[in-house]
mmCIF file of C-alpha atoms and ligand atoms in Angstrom:
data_model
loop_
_atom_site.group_PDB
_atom_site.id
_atom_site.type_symbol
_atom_site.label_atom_id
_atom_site.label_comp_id
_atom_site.label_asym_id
_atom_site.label_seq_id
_atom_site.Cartn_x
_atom_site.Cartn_y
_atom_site.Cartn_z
ATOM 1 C CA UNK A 45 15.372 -14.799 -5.745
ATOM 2 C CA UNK A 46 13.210 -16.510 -3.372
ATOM 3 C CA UNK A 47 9.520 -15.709 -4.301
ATOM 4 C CA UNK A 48 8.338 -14.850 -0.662
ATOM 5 C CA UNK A 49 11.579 -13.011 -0.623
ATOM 6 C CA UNK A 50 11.145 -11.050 -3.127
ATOM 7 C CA UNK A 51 7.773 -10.072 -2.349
ATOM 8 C CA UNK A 52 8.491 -8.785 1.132
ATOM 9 C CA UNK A 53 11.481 -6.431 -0.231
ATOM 10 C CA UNK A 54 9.134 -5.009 -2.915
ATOM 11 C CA UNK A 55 6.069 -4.092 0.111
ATOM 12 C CA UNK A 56 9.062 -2.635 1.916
ATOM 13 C CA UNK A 57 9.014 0.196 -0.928
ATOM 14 C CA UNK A 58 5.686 0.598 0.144
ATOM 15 C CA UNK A 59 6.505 0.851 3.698
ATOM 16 C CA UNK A 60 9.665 2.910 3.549
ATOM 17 C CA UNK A 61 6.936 5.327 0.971
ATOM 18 C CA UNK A 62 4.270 5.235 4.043
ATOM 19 C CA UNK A 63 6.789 6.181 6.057
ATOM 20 C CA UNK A 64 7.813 9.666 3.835
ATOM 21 C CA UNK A 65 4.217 10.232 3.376
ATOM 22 C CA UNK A 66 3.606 9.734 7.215
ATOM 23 C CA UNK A 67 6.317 12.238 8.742
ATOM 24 C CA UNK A 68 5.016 14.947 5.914
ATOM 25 C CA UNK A 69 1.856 14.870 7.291
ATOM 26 C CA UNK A 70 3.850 14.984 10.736
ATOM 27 C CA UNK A 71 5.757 18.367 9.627
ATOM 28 C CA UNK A 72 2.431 19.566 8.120
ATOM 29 C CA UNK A 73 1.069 19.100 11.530
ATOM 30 C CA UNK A 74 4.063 21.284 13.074
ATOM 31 C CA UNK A 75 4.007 23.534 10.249
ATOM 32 C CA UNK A 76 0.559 24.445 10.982
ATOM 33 C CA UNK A 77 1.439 24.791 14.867
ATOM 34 C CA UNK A 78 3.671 27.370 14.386
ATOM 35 C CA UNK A 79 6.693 25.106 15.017
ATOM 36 C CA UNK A 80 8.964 25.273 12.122
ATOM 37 C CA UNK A 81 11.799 23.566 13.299
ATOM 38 C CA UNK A 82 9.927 20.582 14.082
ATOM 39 C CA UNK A 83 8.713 20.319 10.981
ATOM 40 C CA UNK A 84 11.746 20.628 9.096
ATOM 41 C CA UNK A 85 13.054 17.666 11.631
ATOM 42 C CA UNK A 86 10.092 15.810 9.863
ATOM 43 C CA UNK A 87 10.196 16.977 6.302
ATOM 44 C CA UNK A 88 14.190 15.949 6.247
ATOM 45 C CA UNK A 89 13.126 12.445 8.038
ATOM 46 C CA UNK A 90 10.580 11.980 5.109
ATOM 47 C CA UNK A 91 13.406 12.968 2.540
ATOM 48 C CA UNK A 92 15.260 9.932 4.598
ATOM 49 C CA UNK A 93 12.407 7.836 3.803
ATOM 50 C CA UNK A 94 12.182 8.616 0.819
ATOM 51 C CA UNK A 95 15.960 7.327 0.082
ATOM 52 C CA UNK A 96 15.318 3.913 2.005
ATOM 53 C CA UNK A 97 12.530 3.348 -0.394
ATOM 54 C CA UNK A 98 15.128 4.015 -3.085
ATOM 55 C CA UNK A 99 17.213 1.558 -1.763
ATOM 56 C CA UNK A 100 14.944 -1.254 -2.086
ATOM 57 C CA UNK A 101 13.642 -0.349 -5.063
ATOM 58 C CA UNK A 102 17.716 -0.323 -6.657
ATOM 59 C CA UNK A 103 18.546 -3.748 -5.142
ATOM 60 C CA UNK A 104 15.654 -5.562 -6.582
ATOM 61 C CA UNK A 105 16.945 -4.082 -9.877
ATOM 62 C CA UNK A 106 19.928 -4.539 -9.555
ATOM 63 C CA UNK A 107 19.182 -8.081 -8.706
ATOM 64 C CA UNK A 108 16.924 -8.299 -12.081
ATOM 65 C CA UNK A 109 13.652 -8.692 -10.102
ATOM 66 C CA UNK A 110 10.478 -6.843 -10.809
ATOM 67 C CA UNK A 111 9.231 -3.787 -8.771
ATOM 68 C CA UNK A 112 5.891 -2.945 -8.360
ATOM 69 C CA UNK A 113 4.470 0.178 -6.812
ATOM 70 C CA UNK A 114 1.810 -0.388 -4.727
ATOM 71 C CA UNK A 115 -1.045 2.557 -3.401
ATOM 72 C CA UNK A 116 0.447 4.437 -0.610
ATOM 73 C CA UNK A 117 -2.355 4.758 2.149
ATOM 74 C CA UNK A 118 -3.281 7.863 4.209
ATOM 75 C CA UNK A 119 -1.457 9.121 7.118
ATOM 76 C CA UNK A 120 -5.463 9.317 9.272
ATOM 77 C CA UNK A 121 -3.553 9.992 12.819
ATOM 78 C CA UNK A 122 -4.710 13.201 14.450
ATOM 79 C CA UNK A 123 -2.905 15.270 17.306
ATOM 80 C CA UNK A 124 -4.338 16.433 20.613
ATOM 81 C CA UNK A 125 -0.973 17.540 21.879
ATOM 82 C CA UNK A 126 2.603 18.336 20.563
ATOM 83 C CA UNK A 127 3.922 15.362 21.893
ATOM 84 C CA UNK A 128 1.988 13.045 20.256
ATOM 85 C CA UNK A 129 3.443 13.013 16.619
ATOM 86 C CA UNK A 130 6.748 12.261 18.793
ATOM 87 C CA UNK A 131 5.449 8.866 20.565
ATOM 88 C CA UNK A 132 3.664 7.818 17.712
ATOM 89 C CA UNK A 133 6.834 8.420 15.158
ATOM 90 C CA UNK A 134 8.448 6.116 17.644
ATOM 91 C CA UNK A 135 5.634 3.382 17.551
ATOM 92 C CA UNK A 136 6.104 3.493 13.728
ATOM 93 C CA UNK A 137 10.110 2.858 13.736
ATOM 94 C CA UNK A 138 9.750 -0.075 16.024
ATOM 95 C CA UNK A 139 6.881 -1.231 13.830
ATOM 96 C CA UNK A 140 9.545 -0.806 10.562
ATOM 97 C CA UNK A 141 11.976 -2.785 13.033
ATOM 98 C CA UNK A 142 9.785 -5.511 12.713
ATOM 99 C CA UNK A 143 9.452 -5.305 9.244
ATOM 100 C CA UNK A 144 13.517 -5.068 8.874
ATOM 101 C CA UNK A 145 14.036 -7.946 11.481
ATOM 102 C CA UNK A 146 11.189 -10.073 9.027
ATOM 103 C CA UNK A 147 12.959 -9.520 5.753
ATOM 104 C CA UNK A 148 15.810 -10.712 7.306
ATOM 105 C CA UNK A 149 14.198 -13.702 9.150
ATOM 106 C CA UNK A 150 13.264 -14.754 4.983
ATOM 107 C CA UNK A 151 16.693 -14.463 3.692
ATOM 108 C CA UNK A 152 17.902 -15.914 6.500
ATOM 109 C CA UNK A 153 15.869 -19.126 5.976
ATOM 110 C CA UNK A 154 16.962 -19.652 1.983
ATOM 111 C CA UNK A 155 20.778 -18.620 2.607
ATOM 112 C CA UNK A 156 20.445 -15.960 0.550
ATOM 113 C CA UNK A 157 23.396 -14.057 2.103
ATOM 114 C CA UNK A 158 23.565 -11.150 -0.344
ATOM 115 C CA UNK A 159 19.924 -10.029 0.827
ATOM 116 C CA UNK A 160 21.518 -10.330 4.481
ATOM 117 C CA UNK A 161 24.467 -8.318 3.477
ATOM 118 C CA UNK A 162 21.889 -5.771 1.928
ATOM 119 C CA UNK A 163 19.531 -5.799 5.127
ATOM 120 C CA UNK A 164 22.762 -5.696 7.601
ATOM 121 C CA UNK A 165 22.953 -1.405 6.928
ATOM 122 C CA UNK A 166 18.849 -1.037 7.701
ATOM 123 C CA UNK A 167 19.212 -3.393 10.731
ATOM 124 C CA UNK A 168 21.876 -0.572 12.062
ATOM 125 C CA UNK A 169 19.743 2.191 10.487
ATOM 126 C CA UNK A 170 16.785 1.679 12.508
ATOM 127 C CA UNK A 171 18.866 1.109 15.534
ATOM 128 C CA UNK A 172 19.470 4.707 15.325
ATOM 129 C CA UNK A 173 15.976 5.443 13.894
ATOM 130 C CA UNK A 174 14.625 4.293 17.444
ATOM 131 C CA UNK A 175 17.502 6.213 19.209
ATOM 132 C CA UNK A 176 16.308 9.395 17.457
ATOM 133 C CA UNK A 177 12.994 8.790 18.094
ATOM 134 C CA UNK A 178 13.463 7.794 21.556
ATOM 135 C CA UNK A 179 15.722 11.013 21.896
ATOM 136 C CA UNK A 180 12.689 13.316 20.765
ATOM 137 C CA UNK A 181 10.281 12.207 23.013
ATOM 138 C CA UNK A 182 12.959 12.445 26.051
ATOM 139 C CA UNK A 183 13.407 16.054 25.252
ATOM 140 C CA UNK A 184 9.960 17.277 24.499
ATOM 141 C CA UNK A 185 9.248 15.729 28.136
ATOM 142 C CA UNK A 186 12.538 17.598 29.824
ATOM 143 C CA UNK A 187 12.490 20.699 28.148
ATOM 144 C CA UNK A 188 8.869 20.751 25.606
ATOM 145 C CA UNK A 189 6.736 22.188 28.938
ATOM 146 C CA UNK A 190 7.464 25.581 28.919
ATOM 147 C CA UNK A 191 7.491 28.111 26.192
ATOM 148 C CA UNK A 192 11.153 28.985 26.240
ATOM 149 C CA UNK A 193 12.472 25.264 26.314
ATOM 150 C CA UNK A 194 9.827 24.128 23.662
ATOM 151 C CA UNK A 195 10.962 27.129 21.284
ATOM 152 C CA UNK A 196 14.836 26.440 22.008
ATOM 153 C CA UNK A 197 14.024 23.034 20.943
ATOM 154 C CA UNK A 198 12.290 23.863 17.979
ATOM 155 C CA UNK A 199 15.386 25.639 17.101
ATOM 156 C CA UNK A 200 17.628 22.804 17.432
ATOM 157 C CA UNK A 201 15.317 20.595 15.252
ATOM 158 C CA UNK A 202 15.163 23.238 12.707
ATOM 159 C CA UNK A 203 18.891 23.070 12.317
ATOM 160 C CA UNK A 204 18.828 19.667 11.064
ATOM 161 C CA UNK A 205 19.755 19.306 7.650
ATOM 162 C CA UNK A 206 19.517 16.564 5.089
ATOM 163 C CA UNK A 207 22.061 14.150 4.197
ATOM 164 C CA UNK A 208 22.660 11.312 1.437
ATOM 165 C CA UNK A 209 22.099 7.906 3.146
ATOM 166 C CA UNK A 210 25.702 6.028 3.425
ATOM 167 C CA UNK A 211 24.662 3.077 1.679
ATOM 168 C CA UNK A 212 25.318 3.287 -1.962
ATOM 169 C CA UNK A 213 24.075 0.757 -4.710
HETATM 170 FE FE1 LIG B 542 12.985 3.776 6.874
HETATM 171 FE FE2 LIG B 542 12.527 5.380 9.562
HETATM 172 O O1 LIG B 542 13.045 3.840 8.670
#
């Protein structure tokens, strides 16, 4: 595998483990706001995570490269408002976009088309990542203002439940 290749699939573990660590402190956040739906949303998003880590960290081996696990940093963001965690979960999917779209961009540029192949289900997967995020900010603003649409909502959140990510290695 191409060496610059290789190394920007292994810092995705890193990223995709950032990620878990980053919507835990999110439910924590909820969790300690009395919002428990919310927080499940979060704690089943980090589960998510979690899995797309996984992922990476399966296709270098199956590909016989080495993995490394790099220090996870702190999640340091702090909330004024219940909307915040919302935008800035947003901000951070369009951020792993990037990351996606840049992985890509590398196995694009050696023809390494089983990388591509790989990369093709997160390029869909954070098309819906930003969708959801999107989503959650659109109804915190429509319905998050008063107390009886922000505690429906927290009940439709808290129905989410986890499930396996399609992609199997
Ligand atoms: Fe691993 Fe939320 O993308």
């Amino acid at each position: 595998m191409d060496k610059k290749l290789h190394e920007l699939l292994n810092d995705q573990i890193n990223k995709e483990l950032y990620s878990a660590y980053l919507y835990l402190d999110f439910a924590n956040y909820y969790t300690e706001q009395g919002l428990d739906g919310f927080a499940n949303w979060y704690s089943i998003q980090a589960q998510e995570e979690r899995d797309h880590a996984l992922l990476f960290v399966k296709y270098l081996q199956n590909n016989g490269e080495k993995v490394t696990y790099e220090a996870i940093a702190k999640p340091d963001k702090t909330f004024k408002g219940l909307a915040e965690p919302l935008a800035a979960g947003l901000e951070h999917e369009k951020y792993v976009t990037s990351l996606i779209n840049n992985i890509y961009s590398a196995a694009y540029d050696v023809k390494d088309f089983r990388a591509m192949q790989f990369l093709d289900w997160f390029i869909k997967e954070q098309g819906e990542e930003e969708t959801n995020a999107d989503g959650l900010c659109k109804k915190m603003e429509l319905f998050g203002g008063d107390a009886k649409g922000l505690y429906a909502l927290d009940a439709e959140l808290g129905a989410r439940v986890y499930s396996a990510p399609s992609l199997v290695l």
